[in-house]
Amino acid sequence: MEQTSVRRKWANWKFISFIVILIAIFVKFYVLDEHDENAAVTVELDLPQVAMRSQQEVAAILGKGQLENFYRDEKAGCEKCPRVSYRDGKVEIIYMSEIADQIRLNGLADYAFENRIILGLLNLSENIAPNIDSGGVKTWDNYQKYTQISAFSKDGHVDYILVKSKTE
């Protein structure tokens, strides 16, 4: 009698183990995201080297820029601030008070709209959750020394990133 109960208990444990393994496989392949948190991220713009620098310093890093037009913003105290594009329009910078203040990074449709990737594109390593994360917009307020970083999405990929270094 003892022998059959031991066999029966062993059979029950094998069945329970089998179910647990099936659940683990299901979770692995159908529930968990497939992105690798430790994968290298491409840096499109080294923001710490460009933000809050003069036109000459930025030109030394990004190459010669082309003056697009002049920007006016009364709230920021900017009457005739130059808007300069670099790298064939990939990077646009508005210089306020003679420093690179508003920086726009364009042409990022190859990148997924994820926090780590967006910050990595700017060479920012601290992965902080955004203050605003609604649909196609992610915004970080007061991220390190920058007033605001905003990323905009198009079809689940990054459309462009706007960084405000000092102005609001």
PDB file of N, CA and C in Angstrom, residues 72-162:
ATOM      1  N   ARG A  72      12.878  84.558 -32.686  1.00  0.00           N
ATOM      2  CA  ARG A  72      12.445  85.614 -31.768  1.00  0.00           C
ATOM      3  C   ARG A  72      11.519  85.012 -30.719  1.00  0.00           C
ATOM      4  N   ASP A  73      11.822  85.290 -29.444  1.00  0.00           N
ATOM      5  CA  ASP A  73      11.002  84.797 -28.346  1.00  0.00           C
ATOM      6  C   ASP A  73      11.083  85.818 -27.223  1.00  0.00           C
ATOM      7  N   GLU A  74      10.007  86.557 -27.029  1.00  0.00           N
ATOM      8  CA  GLU A  74      10.001  87.607 -25.999  1.00  0.00           C
ATOM      9  C   GLU A  74      10.112  87.026 -24.593  1.00  0.00           C
ATOM     10  N   LYS A  75       9.449  85.896 -24.349  1.00  0.00           N
ATOM     11  CA  LYS A  75       9.479  85.271 -23.020  1.00  0.00           C
ATOM     12  C   LYS A  75      10.904  84.893 -22.624  1.00  0.00           C
ATOM     13  N   ALA A  76      11.680  84.412 -23.599  1.00  0.00           N
ATOM     14  CA  ALA A  76      13.063  84.008 -23.324  1.00  0.00           C
ATOM     15  C   ALA A  76      14.028  85.185 -23.416  1.00  0.00           C
ATOM     16  N   GLY A  77      13.516  86.351 -23.813  1.00  0.00           N
ATOM     17  CA  GLY A  77      14.385  87.520 -23.938  1.00  0.00           C
ATOM     18  C   GLY A  77      15.272  87.452 -25.172  1.00  0.00           C
ATOM     19  N   CYS A  78      14.732  86.912 -26.234  1.00  0.00           N
ATOM     20  CA  CYS A  78      15.511  86.713 -27.455  1.00  0.00           C
ATOM     21  C   CYS A  78      14.899  87.537 -28.581  1.00  0.00           C
ATOM     22  N   GLU A  79      15.575  88.579 -29.008  1.00  0.00           N
ATOM     23  CA  GLU A  79      15.094  89.425 -30.095  1.00  0.00           C
ATOM     24  C   GLU A  79      15.498  88.894 -31.463  1.00  0.00           C
ATOM     25  N   LYS A  80      16.773  88.569 -31.609  1.00  0.00           N
ATOM     26  CA  LYS A  80      17.284  88.119 -32.900  1.00  0.00           C
ATOM     27  C   LYS A  80      18.350  87.048 -32.652  1.00  0.00           C
ATOM     28  N   CYS A  81      17.903  85.876 -32.263  1.00  0.00           N
ATOM     29  CA  CYS A  81      18.820  84.788 -31.934  1.00  0.00           C
ATOM     30  C   CYS A  81      19.037  83.915 -33.174  1.00  0.00           C
ATOM     31  N   PRO A  82      20.287  83.626 -33.492  1.00  0.00           N
ATOM     32  CA  PRO A  82      20.551  82.815 -34.687  1.00  0.00           C
ATOM     33  C   PRO A  82      20.125  81.359 -34.525  1.00  0.00           C
ATOM     34  N   ARG A  83      19.509  80.821 -35.583  1.00  0.00           N
ATOM     35  CA  ARG A  83      19.163  79.402 -35.652  1.00  0.00           C
ATOM     36  C   ARG A  83      20.078  78.788 -36.709  1.00  0.00           C
ATOM     37  N   VAL A  84      20.956  77.893 -36.256  1.00  0.00           N
ATOM     38  CA  VAL A  84      21.990  77.323 -37.111  1.00  0.00           C
ATOM     39  C   VAL A  84      21.775  75.819 -37.230  1.00  0.00           C
ATOM     40  N   SER A  85      21.930  75.287 -38.454  1.00  0.00           N
ATOM     41  CA  SER A  85      21.808  73.838 -38.641  1.00  0.00           C
ATOM     42  C   SER A  85      23.182  73.237 -38.917  1.00  0.00           C
ATOM     43  N   TYR A  86      23.366  72.020 -38.437  1.00  0.00           N
ATOM     44  CA  TYR A  86      24.622  71.271 -38.579  1.00  0.00           C
ATOM     45  C   TYR A  86      24.310  69.901 -39.151  1.00  0.00           C
ATOM     46  N   ARG A  87      25.323  69.299 -39.750  1.00  0.00           N
ATOM     47  CA  ARG A  87      25.215  67.931 -40.282  1.00  0.00           C
ATOM     48  C   ARG A  87      23.999  67.772 -41.201  1.00  0.00           C
ATOM     49  N   ASP A  88      23.901  68.656 -42.178  1.00  0.00           N
ATOM     50  CA  ASP A  88      22.828  68.625 -43.186  1.00  0.00           C
ATOM     51  C   ASP A  88      21.428  68.639 -42.570  1.00  0.00           C
ATOM     52  N   GLY A  89      21.225  69.446 -41.539  1.00  0.00           N
ATOM     53  CA  GLY A  89      19.918  69.594 -40.907  1.00  0.00           C
ATOM     54  C   GLY A  89      19.610  68.579 -39.839  1.00  0.00           C
ATOM     55  N   LYS A  90      20.515  67.662 -39.566  1.00  0.00           N
ATOM     56  CA  LYS A  90      20.296  66.646 -38.521  1.00  0.00           C
ATOM     57  C   LYS A  90      20.216  67.303 -37.133  1.00  0.00           C
ATOM     58  N   VAL A  91      21.029  68.356 -36.939  1.00  0.00           N
ATOM     59  CA  VAL A  91      21.048  69.072 -35.669  1.00  0.00           C
ATOM     60  C   VAL A  91      20.752  70.551 -35.936  1.00  0.00           C
ATOM     61  N   GLU A  92      19.768  71.108 -35.212  1.00  0.00           N
ATOM     62  CA  GLU A  92      19.444  72.532 -35.297  1.00  0.00           C
ATOM     63  C   GLU A  92      19.613  73.129 -33.910  1.00  0.00           C
ATOM     64  N   ILE A  93      20.304  74.269 -33.858  1.00  0.00           N
ATOM     65  CA  ILE A  93      20.561  74.903 -32.566  1.00  0.00           C
ATOM     66  C   ILE A  93      20.167  76.372 -32.632  1.00  0.00           C
ATOM     67  N   ILE A  94      19.442  76.816 -31.606  1.00  0.00           N
ATOM     68  CA  ILE A  94      19.129  78.235 -31.446  1.00  0.00           C
ATOM     69  C   ILE A  94      20.026  78.751 -30.332  1.00  0.00           C
ATOM     70  N   TYR A  95      20.803  79.775 -30.660  1.00  0.00           N
ATOM     71  CA  TYR A  95      21.732  80.364 -29.696  1.00  0.00           C
ATOM     72  C   TYR A  95      21.056  81.546 -29.006  1.00  0.00           C
ATOM     73  N   MET A  96      20.853  81.418 -27.695  1.00  0.00           N
ATOM     74  CA  MET A  96      20.274  82.486 -26.890  1.00  0.00           C
ATOM     75  C   MET A  96      21.329  82.956 -25.914  1.00  0.00           C
ATOM     76  N   SER A  97      21.502  84.249 -25.832  1.00  0.00           N
ATOM     77  CA  SER A  97      22.555  84.841 -24.991  1.00  0.00           C
ATOM     78  C   SER A  97      23.916  84.251 -25.365  1.00  0.00           C
ATOM     79  N   GLU A  98      24.089  84.005 -26.655  1.00  0.00           N
ATOM     80  CA  GLU A  98      25.341  83.534 -27.243  1.00  0.00           C
ATOM     81  C   GLU A  98      25.762  82.126 -26.813  1.00  0.00           C
ATOM     82  N   ILE A  99      24.807  81.339 -26.312  1.00  0.00           N
ATOM     83  CA  ILE A  99      25.107  79.939 -25.988  1.00  0.00           C
ATOM     84  C   ILE A  99      24.068  79.029 -26.662  1.00  0.00           C
ATOM     85  N   ALA A 100      24.455  77.786 -26.918  1.00  0.00           N
ATOM     86  CA  ALA A 100      23.549  76.804 -27.519  1.00  0.00           C
ATOM     87  C   ALA A 100      22.478  76.454 -26.493  1.00  0.00           C
ATOM     88  N   ASP A 101      21.273  76.987 -26.715  1.00  0.00           N
ATOM     89  CA  ASP A 101      20.216  76.818 -25.731  1.00  0.00           C
ATOM     90  C   ASP A 101      19.157  75.809 -26.167  1.00  0.00           C
ATOM     91  N   GLN A 102      18.540  76.009 -27.305  1.00  0.00           N
ATOM     92  CA  GLN A 102      17.525  75.068 -27.779  1.00  0.00           C
ATOM     93  C   GLN A 102      18.135  74.219 -28.885  1.00  0.00           C
ATOM     94  N   ILE A 103      18.174  72.927 -28.655  1.00  0.00           N
ATOM     95  CA  ILE A 103      18.827  71.989 -29.568  1.00  0.00           C
ATOM     96  C   ILE A 103      17.789  70.980 -30.036  1.00  0.00           C
ATOM     97  N   ARG A 104      17.696  70.833 -31.346  1.00  0.00           N
ATOM     98  CA  ARG A 104      16.745  69.879 -31.924  1.00  0.00           C
ATOM     99  C   ARG A 104      17.521  68.851 -32.741  1.00  0.00           C
ATOM    100  N   LEU A 105      17.268  67.581 -32.459  1.00  0.00           N
ATOM    101  CA  LEU A 105      17.913  66.468 -33.155  1.00  0.00           C
ATOM    102  C   LEU A 105      16.855  65.804 -34.043  1.00  0.00           C
ATOM    103  N   ASN A 106      17.078  65.829 -35.360  1.00  0.00           N
ATOM    104  CA  ASN A 106      16.103  65.349 -36.345  1.00  0.00           C
ATOM    105  C   ASN A 106      16.535  64.026 -36.972  1.00  0.00           C
ATOM    106  N   GLY A 107      15.613  63.434 -37.734  1.00  0.00           N
ATOM    107  CA  GLY A 107      15.925  62.244 -38.524  1.00  0.00           C
ATOM    108  C   GLY A 107      16.272  61.022 -37.703  1.00  0.00           C
ATOM    109  N   LEU A 108      15.417  60.681 -36.757  1.00  0.00           N
ATOM    110  CA  LEU A 108      15.701  59.557 -35.853  1.00  0.00           C
ATOM    111  C   LEU A 108      14.714  58.408 -36.018  1.00  0.00           C
ATOM    112  N   ALA A 109      14.139  58.262 -37.188  1.00  0.00           N
ATOM    113  CA  ALA A 109      13.093  57.265 -37.417  1.00  0.00           C
ATOM    114  C   ALA A 109      13.581  55.821 -37.273  1.00  0.00           C
ATOM    115  N   ASP A 110      14.891  55.606 -37.241  1.00  0.00           N
ATOM    116  CA  ASP A 110      15.428  54.250 -37.106  1.00  0.00           C
ATOM    117  C   ASP A 110      15.442  53.753 -35.663  1.00  0.00           C
ATOM    118  N   TYR A 111      15.086  54.606 -34.718  1.00  0.00           N
ATOM    119  CA  TYR A 111      15.211  54.263 -33.301  1.00  0.00           C
ATOM    120  C   TYR A 111      13.842  54.096 -32.650  1.00  0.00           C
ATOM    121  N   ALA A 112      13.735  53.100 -31.778  1.00  0.00           N
ATOM    122  CA  ALA A 112      12.493  52.838 -31.037  1.00  0.00           C
ATOM    123  C   ALA A 112      12.251  53.946 -30.025  1.00  0.00           C
ATOM    124  N   PHE A 113      10.993  54.184 -29.725  1.00  0.00           N
ATOM    125  CA  PHE A 113      10.586  55.253 -28.811  1.00  0.00           C
ATOM    126  C   PHE A 113      10.607  54.740 -27.371  1.00  0.00           C
ATOM    127  N   GLU A 114      11.817  54.482 -26.853  1.00  0.00           N
ATOM    128  CA  GLU A 114      12.008  53.976 -25.494  1.00  0.00           C
ATOM    129  C   GLU A 114      12.908  54.946 -24.721  1.00  0.00           C
ATOM    130  N   ASN A 115      12.688  55.058 -23.432  1.00  0.00           N
ATOM    131  CA  ASN A 115      13.432  56.006 -22.591  1.00  0.00           C
ATOM    132  C   ASN A 115      14.938  55.832 -22.721  1.00  0.00           C
ATOM    133  N   ARG A 116      15.405  54.607 -22.560  1.00  0.00           N
ATOM    134  CA  ARG A 116      16.845  54.345 -22.575  1.00  0.00           C
ATOM    135  C   ARG A 116      17.461  54.722 -23.911  1.00  0.00           C
ATOM    136  N   ILE A 117      16.761  54.458 -24.996  1.00  0.00           N
ATOM    137  CA  ILE A 117      17.280  54.770 -26.330  1.00  0.00           C
ATOM    138  C   ILE A 117      17.288  56.274 -26.557  1.00  0.00           C
ATOM    139  N   ILE A 118      16.226  56.957 -26.160  1.00  0.00           N
ATOM    140  CA  ILE A 118      16.147  58.411 -26.346  1.00  0.00           C
ATOM    141  C   ILE A 118      17.281  59.102 -25.595  1.00  0.00           C
ATOM    142  N   LEU A 119      17.473  58.752 -24.339  1.00  0.00           N
ATOM    143  CA  LEU A 119      18.537  59.374 -23.554  1.00  0.00           C
ATOM    144  C   LEU A 119      19.913  58.969 -24.070  1.00  0.00           C
ATOM    145  N   GLY A 120      20.043  57.742 -24.536  1.00  0.00           N
ATOM    146  CA  GLY A 120      21.307  57.272 -25.091  1.00  0.00           C
ATOM    147  C   GLY A 120      21.697  58.010 -26.361  1.00  0.00           C
ATOM    148  N   LEU A 121      20.717  58.390 -27.170  1.00  0.00           N
ATOM    149  CA  LEU A 121      20.999  59.155 -28.386  1.00  0.00           C
ATOM    150  C   LEU A 121      21.682  60.479 -28.067  1.00  0.00           C
ATOM    151  N   LEU A 122      21.409  61.005 -26.872  1.00  0.00           N
ATOM    152  CA  LEU A 122      21.993  62.278 -26.428  1.00  0.00           C
ATOM    153  C   LEU A 122      23.221  62.074 -25.549  1.00  0.00           C
ATOM    154  N   ASN A 123      23.671  60.840 -25.411  1.00  0.00           N
ATOM    155  CA  ASN A 123      24.803  60.481 -24.565  1.00  0.00           C
ATOM    156  C   ASN A 123      24.545  60.813 -23.091  1.00  0.00           C
ATOM    157  N   LEU A 124      23.314  60.550 -22.656  1.00  0.00           N
ATOM    158  CA  LEU A 124      22.936  60.729 -21.258  1.00  0.00           C
ATOM    159  C   LEU A 124      22.704  59.341 -20.678  1.00  0.00           C
ATOM    160  N   SER A 125      23.468  58.985 -19.678  1.00  0.00           N
ATOM    161  CA  SER A 125      23.452  57.605 -19.188  1.00  0.00           C
ATOM    162  C   SER A 125      22.475  57.349 -18.044  1.00  0.00           C
ATOM    163  N   GLU A 126      22.040  58.361 -17.344  1.00  0.00           N
ATOM    164  CA  GLU A 126      21.152  58.153 -16.202  1.00  0.00           C
ATOM    165  C   GLU A 126      19.732  57.897 -16.702  1.00  0.00           C
ATOM    166  N   ASN A 127      19.268  56.671 -16.573  1.00  0.00           N
ATOM    167  CA  ASN A 127      17.966  56.267 -17.095  1.00  0.00           C
ATOM    168  C   ASN A 127      16.869  56.626 -16.101  1.00  0.00           C
ATOM    169  N   ILE A 128      16.346  57.829 -16.230  1.00  0.00           N
ATOM    170  CA  ILE A 128      15.291  58.335 -15.353  1.00  0.00           C
ATOM    171  C   ILE A 128      13.972  58.281 -16.113  1.00  0.00           C
ATOM    172  N   ALA A 129      12.901  57.932 -15.431  1.00  0.00           N
ATOM    173  CA  ALA A 129      11.581  57.913 -16.061  1.00  0.00           C
ATOM    174  C   ALA A 129      11.147  59.345 -16.372  1.00  0.00           C
ATOM    175  N   PRO A 130      10.479  59.550 -17.502  1.00  0.00           N
ATOM    176  CA  PRO A 130      10.045  60.900 -17.863  1.00  0.00           C
ATOM    177  C   PRO A 130       8.925  61.401 -16.959  1.00  0.00           C
ATOM    178  N   ASN A 131       8.830  62.732 -16.827  1.00  0.00           N
ATOM    179  CA  ASN A 131       7.749  63.348 -16.061  1.00  0.00           C
ATOM    180  C   ASN A 131       6.423  63.189 -16.800  1.00  0.00           C
ATOM    181  N   ILE A 132       6.487  63.307 -18.126  1.00  0.00           N
ATOM    182  CA  ILE A 132       5.301  63.155 -18.970  1.00  0.00           C
ATOM    183  C   ILE A 132       5.579  62.030 -19.960  1.00  0.00           C
ATOM    184  N   ASP A 133       4.667  61.079 -20.029  1.00  0.00           N
ATOM    185  CA  ASP A 133       4.796  59.966 -20.982  1.00  0.00           C
ATOM    186  C   ASP A 133       3.403  59.663 -21.507  1.00  0.00           C
ATOM    187  N   SER A 134       2.988  60.441 -22.506  1.00  0.00           N
ATOM    188  CA  SER A 134       1.637  60.269 -23.032  1.00  0.00           C
ATOM    189  C   SER A 134       1.679  60.068 -24.534  1.00  0.00           C
ATOM    190  N   GLY A 135       1.412  58.865 -24.940  1.00  0.00           N
ATOM    191  CA  GLY A 135       1.334  58.556 -26.363  1.00  0.00           C
ATOM    192  C   GLY A 135       2.611  58.857 -27.108  1.00  0.00           C
ATOM    193  N   GLY A 136       2.603  59.925 -27.886  1.00  0.00           N
ATOM    194  CA  GLY A 136       3.734  60.254 -28.738  1.00  0.00           C
ATOM    195  C   GLY A 136       4.677  61.282 -28.166  1.00  0.00           C
ATOM    196  N   VAL A 137       4.599  61.583 -26.872  1.00  0.00           N
ATOM    197  CA  VAL A 137       5.474  62.594 -26.261  1.00  0.00           C
ATOM    198  C   VAL A 137       6.031  62.077 -24.942  1.00  0.00           C
ATOM    199  N   LYS A 138       7.328  62.253 -24.769  1.00  0.00           N
ATOM    200  CA  LYS A 138       7.985  61.962 -23.484  1.00  0.00           C
ATOM    201  C   LYS A 138       8.782  63.210 -23.112  1.00  0.00           C
ATOM    202  N   THR A 139       8.604  63.672 -21.874  1.00  0.00           N
ATOM    203  CA  THR A 139       9.276  64.891 -21.431  1.00  0.00           C
ATOM    204  C   THR A 139       9.930  64.668 -20.076  1.00  0.00           C
ATOM    205  N   TRP A 140      11.201  65.058 -20.004  1.00  0.00           N
ATOM    206  CA  TRP A 140      11.951  65.061 -18.756  1.00  0.00           C
ATOM    207  C   TRP A 140      12.170  66.508 -18.362  1.00  0.00           C
ATOM    208  N   ASP A 141      11.665  66.910 -17.197  1.00  0.00           N
ATOM    209  CA  ASP A 141      11.898  68.260 -16.681  1.00  0.00           C
ATOM    210  C   ASP A 141      13.071  68.226 -15.715  1.00  0.00           C
ATOM    211  N   ASN A 142      13.945  69.211 -15.844  1.00  0.00           N
ATOM    212  CA  ASN A 142      15.117  69.354 -14.974  1.00  0.00           C
ATOM    213  C   ASN A 142      15.947  68.079 -14.905  1.00  0.00           C
ATOM    214  N   TYR A 143      16.233  67.513 -16.059  1.00  0.00           N
ATOM    215  CA  TYR A 143      17.107  66.345 -16.151  1.00  0.00           C
ATOM    216  C   TYR A 143      18.545  66.835 -16.059  1.00  0.00           C
ATOM    217  N   GLN A 144      19.234  66.465 -15.001  1.00  0.00           N
ATOM    218  CA  GLN A 144      20.594  66.919 -14.716  1.00  0.00           C
ATOM    219  C   GLN A 144      20.644  68.445 -14.819  1.00  0.00           C
ATOM    220  N   LYS A 145      21.451  68.999 -15.734  1.00  0.00           N
ATOM    221  CA  LYS A 145      21.584  70.465 -15.816  1.00  0.00           C
ATOM    222  C   LYS A 145      20.706  71.077 -16.904  1.00  0.00           C
ATOM    223  N   TYR A 146      19.840  70.289 -17.542  1.00  0.00           N
ATOM    224  CA  TYR A 146      19.007  70.772 -18.640  1.00  0.00           C
ATOM    225  C   TYR A 146      17.601  71.067 -18.143  1.00  0.00           C
ATOM    226  N   THR A 147      17.022  72.161 -18.632  1.00  0.00           N
ATOM    227  CA  THR A 147      15.687  72.552 -18.208  1.00  0.00           C
ATOM    228  C   THR A 147      14.645  71.534 -18.642  1.00  0.00           C
ATOM    229  N   GLN A 148      14.721  71.119 -19.925  1.00  0.00           N
ATOM    230  CA  GLN A 148      13.716  70.186 -20.417  1.00  0.00           C
ATOM    231  C   GLN A 148      14.253  69.396 -21.612  1.00  0.00           C
ATOM    232  N   ILE A 149      13.916  68.117 -21.648  1.00  0.00           N
ATOM    233  CA  ILE A 149      14.214  67.257 -22.787  1.00  0.00           C
ATOM    234  C   ILE A 149      12.884  66.644 -23.206  1.00  0.00           C
ATOM    235  N   SER A 150      12.516  66.836 -24.481  1.00  0.00           N
ATOM    236  CA  SER A 150      11.259  66.292 -24.990  1.00  0.00           C
ATOM    237  C   SER A 150      11.535  65.456 -26.231  1.00  0.00           C
ATOM    238  N   ALA A 151      10.908  64.301 -26.294  1.00  0.00           N
ATOM    239  CA  ALA A 151      11.032  63.432 -27.459  1.00  0.00           C
ATOM    240  C   ALA A 151       9.644  63.231 -28.045  1.00  0.00           C
ATOM    241  N   PHE A 152       9.575  63.244 -29.368  1.00  0.00           N
ATOM    242  CA  PHE A 152       8.299  63.116 -30.066  1.00  0.00           C
ATOM    243  C   PHE A 152       8.349  61.891 -30.973  1.00  0.00           C
ATOM    244  N   SER A 153       7.245  61.161 -30.995  1.00  0.00           N
ATOM    245  CA  SER A 153       7.201  59.887 -31.708  1.00  0.00           C
ATOM    246  C   SER A 153       6.356  59.983 -32.967  1.00  0.00           C
ATOM    247  N   LYS A 154       6.695  59.120 -33.910  1.00  0.00           N
ATOM    248  CA  LYS A 154       5.908  58.971 -35.134  1.00  0.00           C
ATOM    249  C   LYS A 154       5.929  57.480 -35.467  1.00  0.00           C
ATOM    250  N   ASP A 155       4.790  56.839 -35.450  1.00  0.00           N
ATOM    251  CA  ASP A 155       4.656  55.410 -35.745  1.00  0.00           C
ATOM    252  C   ASP A 155       5.514  54.531 -34.832  1.00  0.00           C
ATOM    253  N   GLY A 156       5.599  54.872 -33.559  1.00  0.00           N
ATOM    254  CA  GLY A 156       6.337  54.055 -32.593  1.00  0.00           C
ATOM    255  C   GLY A 156       7.840  54.244 -32.617  1.00  0.00           C
ATOM    256  N   HIS A 157       8.324  55.156 -33.438  1.00  0.00           N
ATOM    257  CA  HIS A 157       9.752  55.454 -33.515  1.00  0.00           C
ATOM    258  C   HIS A 157       9.965  56.930 -33.182  1.00  0.00           C
ATOM    259  N   VAL A 158      11.193  57.271 -32.842  1.00  0.00           N
ATOM    260  CA  VAL A 158      11.510  58.654 -32.489  1.00  0.00           C
ATOM    261  C   VAL A 158      11.444  59.517 -33.749  1.00  0.00           C
ATOM    262  N   ASP A 159      10.702  60.617 -33.689  1.00  0.00           N
ATOM    263  CA  ASP A 159      10.643  61.569 -34.801  1.00  0.00           C
ATOM    264  C   ASP A 159      11.755  62.607 -34.625  1.00  0.00           C
ATOM    265  N   TYR A 160      11.712  63.311 -33.474  1.00  0.00           N
ATOM    266  CA  TYR A 160      12.775  64.256 -33.154  1.00  0.00           C
ATOM    267  C   TYR A 160      12.838  64.471 -31.655  1.00  0.00           C
ATOM    268  N   ILE A 161      13.971  65.022 -31.200  1.00  0.00           N
ATOM    269  CA  ILE A 161      14.193  65.321 -29.791  1.00  0.00           C
ATOM    270  C   ILE A 161      14.497  66.808 -29.670  1.00  0.00           C
ATOM    271  N   LEU A 162      13.874  67.470 -28.705  1.00  0.00           N
ATOM    272  CA  LEU A 162      14.088  68.896 -28.451  1.00  0.00           C
ATOM    273  C   LEU A 162      14.647  69.057 -27.033  1.00  0.00           C
TER     274      LEU A 162
END
